[in-house]
Short mmCIF file of C-alpha atoms in Angstrom, two decimals:
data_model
loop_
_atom_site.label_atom_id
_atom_site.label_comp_id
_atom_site.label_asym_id
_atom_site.label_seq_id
_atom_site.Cartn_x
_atom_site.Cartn_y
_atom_site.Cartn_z
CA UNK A 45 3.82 105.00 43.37
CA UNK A 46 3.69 105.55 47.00
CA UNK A 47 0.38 107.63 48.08
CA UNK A 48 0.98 110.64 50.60
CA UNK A 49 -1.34 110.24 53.77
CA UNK A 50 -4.34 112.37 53.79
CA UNK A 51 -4.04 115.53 55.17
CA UNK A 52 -4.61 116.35 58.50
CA UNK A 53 -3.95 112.45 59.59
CA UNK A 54 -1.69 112.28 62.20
CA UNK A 55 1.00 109.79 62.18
CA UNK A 56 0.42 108.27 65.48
CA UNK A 57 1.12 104.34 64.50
CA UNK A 58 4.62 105.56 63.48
CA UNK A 59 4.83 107.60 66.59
CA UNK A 60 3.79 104.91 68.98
CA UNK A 61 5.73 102.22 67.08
CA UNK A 62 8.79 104.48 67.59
CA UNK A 63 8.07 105.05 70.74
CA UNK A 64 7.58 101.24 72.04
CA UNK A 65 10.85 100.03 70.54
CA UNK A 66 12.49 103.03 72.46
CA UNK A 67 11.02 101.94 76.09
CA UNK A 68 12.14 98.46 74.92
CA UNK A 69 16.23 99.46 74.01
CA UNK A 70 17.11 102.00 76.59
CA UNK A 71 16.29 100.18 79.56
CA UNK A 72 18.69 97.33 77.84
CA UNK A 73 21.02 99.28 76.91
CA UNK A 74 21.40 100.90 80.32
CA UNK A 75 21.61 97.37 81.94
CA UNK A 76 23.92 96.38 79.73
CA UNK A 77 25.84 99.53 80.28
CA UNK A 78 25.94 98.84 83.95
CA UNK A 79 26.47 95.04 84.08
CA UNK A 80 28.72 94.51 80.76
CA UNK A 81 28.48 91.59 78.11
CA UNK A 82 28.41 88.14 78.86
CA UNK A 83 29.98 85.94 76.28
CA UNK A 84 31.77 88.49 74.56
CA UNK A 85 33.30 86.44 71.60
CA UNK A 86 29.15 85.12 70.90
CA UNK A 87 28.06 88.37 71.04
CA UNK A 88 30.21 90.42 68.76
CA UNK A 89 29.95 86.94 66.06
CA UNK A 90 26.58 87.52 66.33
CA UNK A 91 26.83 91.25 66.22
CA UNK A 92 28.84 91.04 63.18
CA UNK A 93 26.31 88.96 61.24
CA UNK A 94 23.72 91.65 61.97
CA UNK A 95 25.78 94.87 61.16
CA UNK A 96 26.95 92.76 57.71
CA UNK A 97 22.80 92.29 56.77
CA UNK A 98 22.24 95.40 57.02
CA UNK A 99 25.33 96.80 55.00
CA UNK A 100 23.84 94.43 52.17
CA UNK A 101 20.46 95.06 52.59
CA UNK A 102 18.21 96.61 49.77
CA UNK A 103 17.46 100.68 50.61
CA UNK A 104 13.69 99.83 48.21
CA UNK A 105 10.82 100.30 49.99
CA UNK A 106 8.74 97.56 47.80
CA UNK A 107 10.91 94.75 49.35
CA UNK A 108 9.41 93.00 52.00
CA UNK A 109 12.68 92.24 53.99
CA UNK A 110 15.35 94.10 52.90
CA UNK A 111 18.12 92.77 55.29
CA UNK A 112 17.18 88.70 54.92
CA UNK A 113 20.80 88.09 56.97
CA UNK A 114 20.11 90.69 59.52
CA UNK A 115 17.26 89.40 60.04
CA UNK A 116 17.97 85.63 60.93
CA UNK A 117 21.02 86.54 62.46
CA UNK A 118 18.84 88.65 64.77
CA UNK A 119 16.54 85.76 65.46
CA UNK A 120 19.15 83.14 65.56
CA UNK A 121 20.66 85.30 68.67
CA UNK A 122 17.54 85.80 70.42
CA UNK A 123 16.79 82.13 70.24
CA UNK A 124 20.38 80.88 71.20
CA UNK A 125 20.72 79.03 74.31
CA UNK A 126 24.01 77.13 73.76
CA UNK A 127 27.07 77.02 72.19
CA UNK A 128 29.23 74.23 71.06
CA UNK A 129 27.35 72.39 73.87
CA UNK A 130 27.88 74.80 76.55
CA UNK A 131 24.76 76.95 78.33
CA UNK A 132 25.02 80.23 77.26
CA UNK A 133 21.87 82.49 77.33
CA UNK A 134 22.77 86.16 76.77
CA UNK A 135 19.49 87.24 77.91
CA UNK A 136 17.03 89.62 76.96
CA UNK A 137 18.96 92.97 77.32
CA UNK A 138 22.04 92.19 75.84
CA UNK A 139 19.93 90.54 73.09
CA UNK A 140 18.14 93.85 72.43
CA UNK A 141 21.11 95.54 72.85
CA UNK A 142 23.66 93.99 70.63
CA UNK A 143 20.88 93.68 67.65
CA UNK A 144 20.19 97.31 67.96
CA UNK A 145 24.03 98.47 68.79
CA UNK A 146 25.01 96.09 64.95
CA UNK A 147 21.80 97.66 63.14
CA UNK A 148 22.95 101.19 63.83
CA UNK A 149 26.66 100.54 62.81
CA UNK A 150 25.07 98.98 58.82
CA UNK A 151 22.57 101.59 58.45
CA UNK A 152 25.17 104.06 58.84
CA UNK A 153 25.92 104.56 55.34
CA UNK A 154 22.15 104.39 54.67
CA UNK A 155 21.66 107.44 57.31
CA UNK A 156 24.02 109.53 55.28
CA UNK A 157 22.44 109.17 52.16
CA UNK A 158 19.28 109.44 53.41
CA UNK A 159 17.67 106.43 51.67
CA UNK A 160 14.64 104.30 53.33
CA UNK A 161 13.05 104.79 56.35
CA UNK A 162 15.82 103.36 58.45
CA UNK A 163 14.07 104.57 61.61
CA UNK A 164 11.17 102.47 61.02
CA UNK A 165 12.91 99.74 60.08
CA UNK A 166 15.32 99.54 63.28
CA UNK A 167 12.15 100.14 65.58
CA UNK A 168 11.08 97.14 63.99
CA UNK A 169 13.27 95.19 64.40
CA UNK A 170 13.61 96.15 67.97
CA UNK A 171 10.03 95.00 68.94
CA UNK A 172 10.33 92.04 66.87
CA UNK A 173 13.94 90.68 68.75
CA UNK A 174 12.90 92.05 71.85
CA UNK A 175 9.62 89.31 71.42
CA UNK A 176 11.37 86.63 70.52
CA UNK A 177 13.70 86.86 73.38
CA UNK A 178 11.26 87.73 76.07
CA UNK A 179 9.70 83.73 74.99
CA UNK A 180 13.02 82.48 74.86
CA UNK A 181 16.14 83.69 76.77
CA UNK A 182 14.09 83.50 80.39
CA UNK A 183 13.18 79.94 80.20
CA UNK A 184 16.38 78.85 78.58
CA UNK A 185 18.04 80.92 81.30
CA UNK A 186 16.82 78.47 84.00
CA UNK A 187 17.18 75.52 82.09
CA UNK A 188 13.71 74.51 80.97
CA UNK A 189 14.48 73.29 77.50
CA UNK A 190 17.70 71.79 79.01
CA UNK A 191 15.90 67.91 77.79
CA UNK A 192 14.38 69.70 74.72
CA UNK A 193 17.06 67.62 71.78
CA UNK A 194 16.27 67.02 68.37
CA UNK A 195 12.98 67.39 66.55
CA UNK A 196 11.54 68.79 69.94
CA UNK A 197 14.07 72.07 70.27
CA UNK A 198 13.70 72.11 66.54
CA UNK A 199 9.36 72.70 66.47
CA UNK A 200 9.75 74.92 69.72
CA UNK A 201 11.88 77.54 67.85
CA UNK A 202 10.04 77.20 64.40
CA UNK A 203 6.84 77.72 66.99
CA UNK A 204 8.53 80.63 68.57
CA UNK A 205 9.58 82.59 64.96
CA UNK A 206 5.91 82.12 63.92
CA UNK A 207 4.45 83.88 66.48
CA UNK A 208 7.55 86.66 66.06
CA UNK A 209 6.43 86.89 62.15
CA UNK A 210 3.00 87.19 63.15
CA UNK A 211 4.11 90.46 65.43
CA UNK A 212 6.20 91.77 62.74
CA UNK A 213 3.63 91.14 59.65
CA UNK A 214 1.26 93.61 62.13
CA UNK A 215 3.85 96.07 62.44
CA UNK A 216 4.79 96.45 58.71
CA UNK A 217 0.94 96.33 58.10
CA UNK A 218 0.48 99.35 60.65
CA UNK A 219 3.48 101.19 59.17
CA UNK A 220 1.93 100.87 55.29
CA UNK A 221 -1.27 102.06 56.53
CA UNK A 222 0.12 104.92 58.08
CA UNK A 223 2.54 105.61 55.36
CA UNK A 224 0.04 105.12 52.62
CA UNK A 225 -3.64 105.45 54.24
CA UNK A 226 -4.66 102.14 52.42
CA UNK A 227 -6.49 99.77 54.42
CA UNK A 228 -4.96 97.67 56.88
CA UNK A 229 -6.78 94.35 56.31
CA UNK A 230 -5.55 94.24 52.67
CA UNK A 231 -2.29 95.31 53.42
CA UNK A 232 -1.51 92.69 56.54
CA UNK A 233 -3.30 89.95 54.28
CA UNK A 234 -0.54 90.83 52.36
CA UNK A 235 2.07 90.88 54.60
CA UNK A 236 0.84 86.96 55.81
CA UNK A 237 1.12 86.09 52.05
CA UNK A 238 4.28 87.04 52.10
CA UNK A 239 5.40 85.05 54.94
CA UNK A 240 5.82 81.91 52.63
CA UNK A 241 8.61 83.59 50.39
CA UNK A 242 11.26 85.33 52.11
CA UNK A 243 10.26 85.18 55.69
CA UNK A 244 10.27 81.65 55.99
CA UNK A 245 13.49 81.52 54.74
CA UNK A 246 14.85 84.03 56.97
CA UNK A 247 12.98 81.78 59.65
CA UNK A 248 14.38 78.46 58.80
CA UNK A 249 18.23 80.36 58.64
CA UNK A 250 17.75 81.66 61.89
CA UNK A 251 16.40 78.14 63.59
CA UNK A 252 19.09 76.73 61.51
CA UNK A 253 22.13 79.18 62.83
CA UNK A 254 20.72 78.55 66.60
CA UNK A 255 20.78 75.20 66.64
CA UNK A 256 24.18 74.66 64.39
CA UNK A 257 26.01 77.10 66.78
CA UNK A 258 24.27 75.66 69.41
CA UNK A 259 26.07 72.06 68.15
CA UNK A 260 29.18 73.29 66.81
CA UNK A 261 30.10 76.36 68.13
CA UNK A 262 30.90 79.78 65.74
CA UNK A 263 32.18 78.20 62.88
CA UNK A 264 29.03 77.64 61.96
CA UNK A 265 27.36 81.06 61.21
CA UNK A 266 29.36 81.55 58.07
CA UNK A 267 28.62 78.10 57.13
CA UNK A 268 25.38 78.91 57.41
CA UNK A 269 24.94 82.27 55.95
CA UNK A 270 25.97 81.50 52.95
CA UNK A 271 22.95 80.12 51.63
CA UNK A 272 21.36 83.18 52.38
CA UNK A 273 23.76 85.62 51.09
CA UNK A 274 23.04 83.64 47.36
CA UNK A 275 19.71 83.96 47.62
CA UNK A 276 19.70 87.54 48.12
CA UNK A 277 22.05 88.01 45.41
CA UNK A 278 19.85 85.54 43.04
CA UNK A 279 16.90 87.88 44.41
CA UNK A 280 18.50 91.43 43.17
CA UNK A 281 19.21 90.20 39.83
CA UNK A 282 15.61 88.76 39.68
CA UNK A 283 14.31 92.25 40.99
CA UNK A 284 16.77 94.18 38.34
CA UNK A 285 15.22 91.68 35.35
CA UNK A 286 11.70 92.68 36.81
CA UNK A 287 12.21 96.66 36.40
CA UNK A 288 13.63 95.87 33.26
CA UNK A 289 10.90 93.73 32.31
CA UNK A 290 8.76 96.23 33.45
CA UNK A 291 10.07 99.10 32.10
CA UNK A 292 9.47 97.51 28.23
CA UNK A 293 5.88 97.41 28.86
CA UNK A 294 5.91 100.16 30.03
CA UNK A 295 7.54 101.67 26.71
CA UNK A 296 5.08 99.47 24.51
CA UNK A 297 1.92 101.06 25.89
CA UNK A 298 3.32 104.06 25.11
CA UNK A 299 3.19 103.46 21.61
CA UNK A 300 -0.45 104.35 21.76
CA UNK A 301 0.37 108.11 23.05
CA UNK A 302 3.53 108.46 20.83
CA UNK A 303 1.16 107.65 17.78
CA UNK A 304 -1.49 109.87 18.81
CA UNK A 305 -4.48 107.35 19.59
CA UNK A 306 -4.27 108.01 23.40
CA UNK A 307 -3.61 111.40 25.69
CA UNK A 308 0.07 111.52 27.32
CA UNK A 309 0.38 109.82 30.17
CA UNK A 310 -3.45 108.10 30.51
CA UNK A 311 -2.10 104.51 30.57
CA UNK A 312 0.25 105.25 33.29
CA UNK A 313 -2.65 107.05 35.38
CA UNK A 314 -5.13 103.88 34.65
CA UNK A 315 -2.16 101.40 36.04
CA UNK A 316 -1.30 104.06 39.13
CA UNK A 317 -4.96 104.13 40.26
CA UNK A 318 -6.21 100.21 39.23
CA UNK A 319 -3.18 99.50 41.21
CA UNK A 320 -4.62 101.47 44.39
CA UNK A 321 -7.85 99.72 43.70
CA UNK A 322 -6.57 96.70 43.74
CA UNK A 323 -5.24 97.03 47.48
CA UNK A 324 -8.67 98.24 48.36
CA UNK A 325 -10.21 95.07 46.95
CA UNK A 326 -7.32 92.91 48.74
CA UNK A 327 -5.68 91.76 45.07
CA UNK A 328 -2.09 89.68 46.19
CA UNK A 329 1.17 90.46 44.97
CA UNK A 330 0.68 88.38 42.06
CA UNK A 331 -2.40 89.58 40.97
CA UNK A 332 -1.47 92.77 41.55
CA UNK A 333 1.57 92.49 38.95
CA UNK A 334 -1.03 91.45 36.01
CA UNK A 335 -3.41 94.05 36.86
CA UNK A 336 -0.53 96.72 36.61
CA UNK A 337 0.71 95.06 33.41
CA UNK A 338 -3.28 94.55 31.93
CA UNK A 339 -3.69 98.58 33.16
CA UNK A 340 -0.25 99.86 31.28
CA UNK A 341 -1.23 98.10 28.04
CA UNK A 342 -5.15 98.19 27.92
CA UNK A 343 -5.47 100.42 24.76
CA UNK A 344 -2.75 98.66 22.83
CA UNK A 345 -5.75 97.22 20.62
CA UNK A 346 -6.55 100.71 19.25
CA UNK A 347 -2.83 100.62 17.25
CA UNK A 348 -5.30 98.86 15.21
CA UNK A 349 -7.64 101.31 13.92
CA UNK A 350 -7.15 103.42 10.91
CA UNK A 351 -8.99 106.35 12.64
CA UNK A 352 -8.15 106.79 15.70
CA UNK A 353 -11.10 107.47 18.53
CA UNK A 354 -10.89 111.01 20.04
CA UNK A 355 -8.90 111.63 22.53
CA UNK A 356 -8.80 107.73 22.86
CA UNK A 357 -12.00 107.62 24.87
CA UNK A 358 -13.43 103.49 24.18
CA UNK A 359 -15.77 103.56 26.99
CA UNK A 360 -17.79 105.71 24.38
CA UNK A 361 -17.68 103.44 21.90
CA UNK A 362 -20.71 100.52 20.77
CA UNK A 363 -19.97 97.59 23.02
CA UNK A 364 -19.07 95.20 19.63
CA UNK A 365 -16.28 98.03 18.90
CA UNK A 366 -15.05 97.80 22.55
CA UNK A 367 -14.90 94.36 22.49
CA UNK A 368 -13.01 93.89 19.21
CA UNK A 369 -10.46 96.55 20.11
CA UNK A 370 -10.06 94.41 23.20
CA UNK A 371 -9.50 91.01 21.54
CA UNK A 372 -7.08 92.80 19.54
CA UNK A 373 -5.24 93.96 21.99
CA UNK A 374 -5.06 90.56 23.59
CA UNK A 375 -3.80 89.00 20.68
CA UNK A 376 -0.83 92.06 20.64
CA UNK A 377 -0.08 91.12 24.28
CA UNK A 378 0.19 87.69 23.65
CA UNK A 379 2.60 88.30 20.52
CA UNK A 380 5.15 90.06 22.89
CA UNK A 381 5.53 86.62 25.41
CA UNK A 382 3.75 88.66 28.37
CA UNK A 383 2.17 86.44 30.70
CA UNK A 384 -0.95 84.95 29.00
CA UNK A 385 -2.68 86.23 32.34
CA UNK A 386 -2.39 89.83 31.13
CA UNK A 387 -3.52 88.99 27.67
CA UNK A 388 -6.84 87.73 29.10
CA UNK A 389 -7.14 90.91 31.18
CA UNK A 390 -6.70 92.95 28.30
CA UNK A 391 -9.46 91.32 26.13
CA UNK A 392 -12.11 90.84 28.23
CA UNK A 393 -11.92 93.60 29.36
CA UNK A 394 -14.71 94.99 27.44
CA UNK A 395 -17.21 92.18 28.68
CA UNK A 396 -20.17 92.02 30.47
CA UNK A 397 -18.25 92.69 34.67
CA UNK A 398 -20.28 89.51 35.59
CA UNK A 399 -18.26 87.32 33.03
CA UNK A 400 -14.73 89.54 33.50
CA UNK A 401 -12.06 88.30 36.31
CA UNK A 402 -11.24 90.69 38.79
CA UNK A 403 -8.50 92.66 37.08
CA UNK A 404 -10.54 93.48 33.89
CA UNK A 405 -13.31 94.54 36.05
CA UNK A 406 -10.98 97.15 38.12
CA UNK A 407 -9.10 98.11 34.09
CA UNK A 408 -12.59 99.01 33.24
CA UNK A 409 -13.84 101.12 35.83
CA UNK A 410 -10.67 102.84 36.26
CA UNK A 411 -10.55 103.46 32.11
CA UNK A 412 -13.79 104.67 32.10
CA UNK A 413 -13.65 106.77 35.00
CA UNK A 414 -10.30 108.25 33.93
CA UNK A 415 -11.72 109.46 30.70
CA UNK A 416 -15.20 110.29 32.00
CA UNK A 417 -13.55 112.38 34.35
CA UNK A 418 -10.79 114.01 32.15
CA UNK A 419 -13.68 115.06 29.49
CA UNK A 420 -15.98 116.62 32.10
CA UNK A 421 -12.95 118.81 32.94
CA UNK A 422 -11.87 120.75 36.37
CA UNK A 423 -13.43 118.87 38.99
CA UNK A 424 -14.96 116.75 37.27
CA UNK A 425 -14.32 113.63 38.95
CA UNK A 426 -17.29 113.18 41.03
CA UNK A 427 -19.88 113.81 38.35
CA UNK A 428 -17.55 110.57 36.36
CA UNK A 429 -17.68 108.22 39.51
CA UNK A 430 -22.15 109.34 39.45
CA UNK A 431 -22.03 108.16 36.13
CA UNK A 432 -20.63 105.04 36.89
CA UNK A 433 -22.75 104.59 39.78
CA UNK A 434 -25.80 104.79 37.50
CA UNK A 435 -24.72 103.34 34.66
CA UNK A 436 -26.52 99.39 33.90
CA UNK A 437 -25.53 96.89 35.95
CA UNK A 438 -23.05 94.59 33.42
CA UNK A 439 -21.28 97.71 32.64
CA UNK A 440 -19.51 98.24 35.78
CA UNK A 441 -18.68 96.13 38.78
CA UNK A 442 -20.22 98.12 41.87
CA UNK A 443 -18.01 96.92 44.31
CA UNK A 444 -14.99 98.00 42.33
CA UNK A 445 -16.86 101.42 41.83
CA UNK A 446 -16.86 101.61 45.43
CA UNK A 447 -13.82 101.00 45.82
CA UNK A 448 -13.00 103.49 43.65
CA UNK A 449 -14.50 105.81 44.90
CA UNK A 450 -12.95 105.06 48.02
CA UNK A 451 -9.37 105.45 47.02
CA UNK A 452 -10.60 108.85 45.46
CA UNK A 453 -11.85 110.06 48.85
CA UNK A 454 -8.64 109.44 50.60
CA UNK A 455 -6.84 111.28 47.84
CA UNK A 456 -4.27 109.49 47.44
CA UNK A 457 -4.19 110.41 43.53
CA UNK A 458 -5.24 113.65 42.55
CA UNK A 459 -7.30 114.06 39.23
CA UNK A 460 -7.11 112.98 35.52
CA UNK A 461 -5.04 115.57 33.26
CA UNK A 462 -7.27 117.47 31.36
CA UNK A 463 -7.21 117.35 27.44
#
């Protein structure tokens, strides 16, 4: 779940981000206006690559790039200095200009419904174009990389999309944190990680496109794009298995409120807030998928118990009681073909935090916490995270308490239902 800003935070990153990629197009687009395109047929090829991403790109917030093919068909333009042999740098205004003017055209049916930040997204990749062809289209303009052949050309544009990742990874980074108030070192850690899925294979099409256009003309961006187009349709029906996957644990850890042992709605509060603690504490994407799973299905050990604990409160319970409802639960996890990962989560999750991996430690805080805080009532919450400041020292992991107690102050989730 996406976390509202804090109040009274102004959204200046946005603002200035907005700003920046607008001082960047209309100056381009004037000059452009005024002088008309050069190379005509490479610039509406290349225009209709970009405007075709971004009719087929994903309107989900969650996905890192959600136009892959607008993307390296953006790049592949800004770093295109020949075609079929010939010189033929477009330079940096008609670069900016054509990748903006084919953006616009496939978010229109995006604009209408109103889905994803689309304004965010084409200021992005605005800056990020507009980069890329300020190192490239000058130089190749008066012939500097005119000897560059082979491996050579190849490393200087690989060398020239790192550095435009790098700029875009801090954008998306600044966005989030504006967006969602979590911290910005987690979240462009993050964003770096991800630069070894998806991004570097947008990167490698785009170096790929330049230089195969570059060789043999147009006919090679559908070629080319092909590759790209299967992967993002592999990718949706991975993503669409995922929610589904998802959505049956989901249902299974609601067993536990449907037969009474736990309040409605406590395992998906646990999994909402670990999961905010987890960016805190700089968890990856990976981790950050077991700790959501571990969080959804951390009471499913209690389905053993012939009287159930009030109101489903363990962290009251002796420590040997804890710790078998835990191993029980891991042994239910690992009977539905979950990753074993979770399973581990799950039962040691009830160990001393020095012996616990990271994601048990955050599942026990947050449990504790949430049920602390939902018996004390109204307001409540402080006098819960005091309790778990002072409690021993093997009961709770202080820096996830912090932490905590962090993403509480930000309020970005508001408190535990009472009852």
């Amino acid at each position: 779940m996406t976390a509202p800003p804090p109040h009274g935070r102004p959204a200046v990153i946005p603002r200035l981000v907005r700003a920046g990629a607008a001082l960047v197009a209309v100056p381009c687009l004037a000059h452009v206006l005024w002088s008309g395109l050069a190379h005509r047929p490479v610039a509406l090829a290349f225009g209709a690559l970009v405007a075709l991403g971004e009719l087929t790109r994903r309107a989900d917030a969650e996905v890192r790039e959600a136009a892959p093919l607008g993307a390296a068909g953006a790049l592949a333009y800004a770093l295109l200095g020949e075609v079929a042999g010939q010189a033929a740098p477009q330079g940096v205004a008609q670069t900016v200009t054509v990748v903006l003017a084919a953006s616009l055209v496939g978010s229109v049916p995006y604009t209408a419904r109103g889905s994803g930040p689309v304004l965010d997204h084409l200021a992005r990749r605005v800056l990020t174009v507009a980069f890329a062809a300020v190192c490239f289209q000058p130089l190749a303009a008066q012939g500097a990389f005119r000897d560059w052949s082979g491996p050579a050309h190849a490393l200087l544009l690989i060398a020239l999309l790192a550095l435009t990742t790098l700029c875009d990874a801090v954008l998306a980074a600044a966005t989030a944190y504006a967006r969602t108030g979590w911290p910005f070192g987690p979240l462009l850690r993050e964003e770096l990680r991800g630069m070894v899925g998806i991004t570097s294979a947008v990167c490698a099409t785009g170096v790929v496109m330049a230089l195969a256009v570059g060789v043999a003309g147009l006919w090679a961006l559908p070629v080319f794009c092909v590759p790209l187009l299967l992967a993002q349709l592999s990718y949706r029906r991975y993503a669409a298995v995922r929610a589904t996957y998802r959505q049956t644990i989901a249902s299974l850890a609601r067993a536990t409120e449907i037969a009474g042992y736990t309040p409605a709605g406590h395992a998906r509060r646990v999994a909402e807030l670990s999961g905010a603690v987890g960016r805190d504490l700089g968890l990856s994407g990976a981790e950050q998928t077991v700790l959501e799973y571990a969080a959804l299905m951390h009471d499913i050990g209690q389905l053993s118990l012939v009287d159930p604990v009030p109101a489903g409160a363990t962290a009251s319970l002796p420590v040997p009681e804890q710790r078998r409802i835990a191993l029980l639960g891991g042994a239910v996890v690992r009977q539905t073909g979950v990753d074993p990962a979770v399973a581990v989560v799950v039962e040691r999750q009830a160990d001393p935090c020095r012996d616990q991996p990271p994601a048990a430690r955050i599942v026990r805080v947050v449990n504790a916490y949430e049920e602390k805080a939902r018996d004390a009532g109204p307001g409540g919450g402080l006098a819960a995270l005091e309790e778990l400041r002072l409690a021993p020292a093997d009961d709770y992991a202080p820096d996830v308490v912090e932490a905590l107690a962090r993403v509480l102050s930000r309020g970005s989730l508001t408190e535990p239902a009472a009852g």
